[in-house]
Amino acid sequence: MIGDNNIKIKQLMLLIILIIPGGKYLSLPIVMARGIGRDSPYACLILFAIDLLMLLCIVWALNLNTYRKSVYEIISSTLSPIVAKIIMGIFALFLLVRLSYLMVYSIDIFSSTFSIKTNWLAFIIPVAIAVIFMISRGMTAVARLAQILFAFIIIAQLTMLILSIPQTDIGNLQPVLDKGIGGVLRKLPDYTLWYGDCLILLFFADCIPKNEEKYGILVAGFGISAAICIGLSVVYIGLFGSYAKYNNLAMSKVSQFIIQQTTLGRLDWLMLVIWSVSVLIKIVMFSFCCMRSINHILNITTQIGKYISLIAVMVIIVVLPLLTDVKQLVSDAFSTGWGKYVFWVCQYLLPPLLPLLVCRTNKREQADNNIILNSKSKLKKLVDGDAQQQTNMADSIMRGQP
Amino acid sequence: MKTLSQTIFDMNALNQLVKESTPDMRIRHLSGVKQITVLSLDGMSDDTYVSTQVVQPIVEMGLNCKTTHQLSQKVIFAIKCDSVTLVDKMRELFYNGYTLVFISPDECLALDTRTTLGRNIVQPPTSNVTKGPREGFVESIKVNITLLRKRIKGPELHIEYVTVGKHTNTMVAICYISSIASQEIADKIVQRIKAITVDGVLDSSYISSYLDHRGITLFRMVGTTEKPDVVAGKMLEGRIAVIVDGSPIVLTIPYLFVEDIQGPEDYYGSPEIITVNRILRSLSAVICVILPSLYVSLQLFNYQIIPLKFLITIFDATQNIPFNPLVEMVVVLVIFDILREANARMPSIAGLSLSLIGAVVLGDAAVRAGLLGAPAVMIGALSGIGLYTMPNNTLLLTLVRLVLTFIGGIMGLFGLSLAVVAILAYMVSLSSFGAPYLAPFAPDISSDRKDALIKVPLSKMYKRPQSIKQKNDTRIK
C-alpha cells in the first residue's frame, strides 16, 4: 500500500548517509574534474557547505512544523495553491532529471562492468519494477531496509575508499588552487544540480511521528555523508590526477585499486554490488518524492491514482534514454544551461523561506483551532441556554402560567 | 441459537439429541420422582468416572430430586457441573466428551467427564534438547493446558475457550498472562478465531492460516512449538498461545523472524556459546539461501571475481559437464528436495539408510558419470542441510533459494542484488499483530537486541521485548 510512510528521524538520518554518497560516487568526481580540474574537491566542499546551510533551514522548519503539515500544504496555505503547484512542478522536474541521470549511470555500472553484452533495457526494466515494488510496500519499509543494509553498504563504501588511499599520489592534488578560489567559484553554478539531496526531507515533513524531536542527528548524518563524498573526490583526483576527466564511472575506477594481487580475483566487484544497493535506495527515494510532487499537482489521493503516477514516473525514466542522450540533455539543459536557475527556486530559495512559512501556517492553524474552540463553546452555551429556556417554559406550564 | 423452550415447541432437546444418536451414544434412564436421563459418549467420556461420579450418586441419592439445581447441589460429585439450556451448546459439549444429565425438558447438567485417553507426554520429536525440560505437548487440550499451568501457577494465566468447526466442534484455548499480554491483541485473536466458519479443524495449522497476515504472505506470521517451556517463556514476553484440541503443536502470536534463530535450549546454557550458535545459524541460513545463486551467477557472468586457484579447480571439475551451471545447480537442488521429501514420507526403519544410499549413490554416481560437477553437488548439499538451522522457515527458504538461483543464472549479480533487496523490502514491510516482522533489526530496537543475535544473560534483560505490544514491559526491577 502506498501510504504507510511514517519514518523516524533516526531512519531518515541513515537514509541521508546512504543516498547522498550513493549517487555522487557514480560520476560526479569525473564531471567536476572535467570542469574544475584538480581543485574539484574544494568545489565539492563549498557546495556541501551551501547545502548544509539549506539543511539547517529545513531542519529548523521541520522542528517548527508542530502540526505536521506537508510542504505542499504549508506553501498552499501561506502563499497560494497555484504557487504550491508550481513549486511542486519544479520539484518533479528536478527529481525526474536527477532520476534519469542516476538510472542511466547505475545501469552503466552493470552493463559496462559486469555483463557487457546484455541489452540496456534488460537492466532498466527490472530496476523500475523493483522501485515500484519497494514504494508499494511503503516508505516505512524502505527506511527499515536502510537500517538492515546500512552497515553492509557503509563497510563496502569505506573499504573501497580506504583501501584505495595507499595508492593515491598527493602530488596529483597539488598545486592547490593555483588559479585562485575565483576560478572555482565561477564554475560552481554549473554543478549545483548534483547537490541538494537533502531537499527530499521536505517530502517527509508530514511523515515524521509527533514525538520525534531530535532533528540534530540529521545534520550529523549530512556531515558524515559530505565527508565521505569529499573523501572520494580527493582520493579520485589523487589516484588519477590529470587523467581524472577521461573516465566514465568513478566508483568502479577507484575500487579496482583495492586489489593488490591479481590471484585474489576481483573481490572489489562484490563490494561494488553491495554499494550499488545504495544507488537503488536513492532511486526509490527520488521516485517516491517525484510521485508525491505529481500527486500534489494533480490532487491525486486515491491508491490507484498514486500507482498510476508512480508508474508514469518509471515509464518516463525508462523511455527517456531511448529517445535522447540523457547525459547530454541533462548536462546541456539543466547542469550548465538555463534549467539550473529554475531549480534554484527549490534548492536555494525555498529552504530559507520555509521556517517563515511554517510559522505563518502554525499561526493560521492556531487561529483556526481557536475559532473552532470558540464556536464549540458558543454552541454549547446556546444548547445549554435552550435547555434552560425549555426548562423554564416547562416549569411555567406546570405552574399554569402562560 | 434455539433455546430449549423454543425446541420443545416441536421436539425437546433430549428427544432431539436422542434422535440424532450415533452408535457410540450411551443412554441411561433412571426412574425416580421424575425420569432422569444420562447421556454420554463412548470413548470420549471416561466410563468409570461417569459410573462412579454421576450415575452412582444419582441412583443412591438423587432419585428424589425434582430439579436440575437440586441434582447439582446435593447429588453430583463431579467438580465441573454447569447448567445448560441451549441445544447447540448441549450438542457441542456432548460430542466433546461431557456427560449430560436431563431431569427437566428445559435444561440439563453438563458434567466434565472427558477422557484423557491419548499419547503419553514424551520429548517432542521436532525439538530435541540436551539441556532443559523434555516434556512435549500431546494431542489432548486438557493435558496441554495442564502442562502450561504447571509452569505458570497463578490467577493471571487467562484461558479463553472457543469452539471451531461445524462437524469437528474442536475446542481451541487462547491462553495469555493477563497482566502482561496486550488485551487488544488477545481480543483480536479471539475475534478472528470466532469468525472462522469451516467444516472441521483437525490441527492447529488450520487455525494458523486464519491468524496469519491478511492476504497472501510468503513468510509465516505465527510461531509454532511443541514445548510447554518455550510457550511459557513466550507468554512471559507478552505473547499469546493458542492450543487446539487434537494437536501437539501450539501456536504463539505475535511471531517475529528472529524467533527462528532462537533455539529451544538457548535459555538454559551459557550466553556466550548461545551467541556463537545464533550467529552461526544466521550466517548459515544466509549463505545457504544465496550460495547456489552466487555460484551460478559467478560462473555464468562474473567468473573474474573468483580467486584464480579456486577458479582453476572449479574449471577442472566442471569442464566436461554437459549442462550449463544454472541447469546443473537446479538439478542438484531439485534432487536434494526430492530426497528430503521422500525421507519425510518413508517408514522410519528404512528412512535413514535409504536416504543415505540415495544421497551417496546419486551424488557420487552423477559426479563420476560426469553429469554433475562436484562443486555444484557440494554447494547443493551444504545449502540443503544448512537451511535446517532455521526449522520454521526451511521449506520457504528452499523456495527462495531456487528462485534466487534462477535469477542469478539469468541476470547475474545485478539481478541477484535486486532480488535480495526486493525480498528484504517485502520482509521488513510485514508485521504480525503490530509487531514488525524483522524487529529488532528493522526497526532497530536496541533493548530487544539483547536476545537476538547476541544473547545477554537473563539477569540483564530488564525489559520484555518492546517490539510486541504489551501491558507491562518490566521483566526485572
XYZ file of C-alpha atoms in Angstrom, chain B residues 291-452:
162
model
C 25.344 -19.593 -2.179
C 23.791 -21.609 -5.061
C 22.668 -18.447 -6.871
C 26.003 -16.740 -6.262
C 27.858 -19.767 -7.605
C 25.718 -19.836 -10.733
C 25.921 -16.096 -11.404
C 29.694 -16.006 -10.838
C 30.222 -18.965 -13.164
C 27.979 -17.595 -15.874
C 28.666 -13.863 -15.745
C 31.391 -12.721 -13.372
C 33.948 -15.510 -13.012
C 36.619 -12.785 -12.614
C 35.520 -12.374 -9.005
C 36.548 -15.929 -8.124
C 40.204 -16.176 -6.960
C 42.401 -17.697 -9.655
C 43.337 -21.007 -7.977
C 39.777 -21.574 -6.961
C 38.632 -20.774 -10.463
C 41.031 -23.323 -11.954
C 39.743 -26.002 -9.562
C 36.144 -25.232 -10.483
C 37.017 -25.209 -14.170
C 38.704 -28.622 -13.872
C 35.675 -30.049 -12.109
C 33.098 -28.666 -14.490
C 34.701 -28.619 -17.939
C 33.129 -31.915 -19.074
C 29.667 -31.287 -17.616
C 27.039 -31.320 -20.401
C 24.766 -28.794 -18.660
C 25.229 -25.109 -18.137
C 25.817 -24.040 -14.491
C 22.210 -22.921 -13.978
C 20.701 -26.217 -15.128
C 23.335 -28.145 -13.191
C 22.581 -26.318 -9.951
C 18.809 -26.537 -10.384
C 19.120 -30.304 -10.955
C 21.177 -30.671 -7.785
C 18.715 -28.615 -5.728
C 15.706 -30.496 -7.080
C 17.364 -33.867 -6.391
C 18.085 -32.760 -2.841
C 14.476 -31.681 -2.364
C 13.205 -34.985 -3.760
C 15.396 -36.859 -1.283
C 14.130 -34.689 1.557
C 10.501 -35.208 0.626
C 10.966 -38.958 0.190
C 12.753 -39.169 3.514
C 9.898 -37.413 5.283
C 7.404 -39.971 3.964
C 9.488 -43.141 4.207
C 8.915 -45.577 7.065
C 11.374 -44.626 9.809
C 13.108 -48.031 9.678
C 14.038 -47.621 6.029
C 14.297 -43.827 6.036
C 17.848 -43.241 7.208
C 19.531 -45.987 5.230
C 17.611 -45.332 2.028
C 18.208 -41.574 2.129
C 21.884 -42.180 2.832
C 22.110 -44.568 -0.104
C 20.137 -42.118 -2.231
C 22.431 -39.229 -1.389
C 25.681 -41.170 -1.764
C 24.705 -43.152 -4.844
C 23.006 -40.311 -6.675
C 25.591 -37.690 -5.809
C 28.666 -39.818 -6.294
C 27.381 -41.591 -9.385
C 26.326 -38.320 -11.021
C 29.774 -36.810 -10.418
C 31.597 -39.923 -11.610
C 29.443 -40.161 -14.705
C 30.285 -36.559 -15.482
C 26.666 -35.435 -15.356
C 27.118 -33.056 -12.440
C 30.135 -31.195 -11.127
C 31.447 -31.908 -7.645
C 31.327 -28.192 -6.611
C 27.632 -27.973 -7.529
C 26.814 -31.156 -5.603
C 28.770 -29.899 -2.616
C 27.103 -26.471 -2.670
C 23.653 -28.007 -3.142
C 24.144 -30.417 -0.249
C 25.586 -27.752 2.062
C 22.789 -25.395 1.178
C 20.126 -28.056 1.703
C 21.402 -29.128 5.094
C 22.239 -25.649 6.310
C 18.677 -24.425 5.868
C 17.612 -26.665 8.720
C 19.259 -24.234 11.117
C 16.043 -22.246 10.709
C 13.498 -25.034 11.177
C 10.337 -22.930 10.969
C 11.200 -21.443 7.595
C 13.131 -24.276 5.958
C 10.633 -25.007 3.196
C 10.087 -21.367 2.376
C 13.824 -20.672 2.255
C 14.176 -23.679 -0.060
C 11.779 -21.996 -2.450
C 13.513 -18.623 -2.118
C 16.845 -20.332 -2.833
C 15.502 -21.874 -6.022
C 14.046 -18.564 -7.225
C 17.301 -16.739 -6.473
C 19.247 -19.418 -8.348
C 17.101 -18.834 -11.428
C 17.524 -15.052 -11.157
C 21.271 -15.363 -10.581
C 21.531 -17.627 -13.620
C 19.570 -15.278 -15.853
C 20.583 -11.823 -14.631
C 23.849 -12.327 -12.776
C 24.935 -10.340 -9.750
C 22.787 -7.412 -10.821
C 19.572 -9.454 -10.722
C 20.656 -11.225 -7.591
C 21.231 -7.978 -5.692
C 17.880 -6.613 -6.911
C 16.057 -9.776 -5.879
C 17.663 -9.879 -2.433
C 16.772 -6.236 -1.821
C 13.192 -6.842 -3.001
C 12.833 -9.854 -0.684
C 14.215 -7.834 2.222
C 11.854 -4.959 1.394
C 8.986 -7.424 1.446
C 10.087 -8.885 4.775
C 10.509 -5.536 6.526
C 7.044 -4.483 5.438
C 5.419 -7.438 7.199
C 4.058 -7.268 10.715
C 2.416 -9.781 12.989
C -0.340 -8.201 15.068
C 1.504 -4.884 15.083
C 4.948 -6.388 15.739
C 7.376 -5.635 12.878
C 8.483 -8.972 11.431
C 12.198 -8.152 11.262
C 12.389 -6.435 14.649
C 14.714 -5.834 16.448
C 16.882 -5.261 13.360
C 14.401 -3.247 11.315
C 13.123 -1.203 13.013
C 16.132 -1.107 15.244
C 15.074 -1.740 18.856
C 18.198 -1.749 20.979
C 16.713 -3.322 24.104
C 15.323 -6.239 22.083
C 18.711 -6.921 20.563
C 19.755 -8.376 23.919
C 18.008 -11.566 22.867
C 18.518 -11.543 19.122
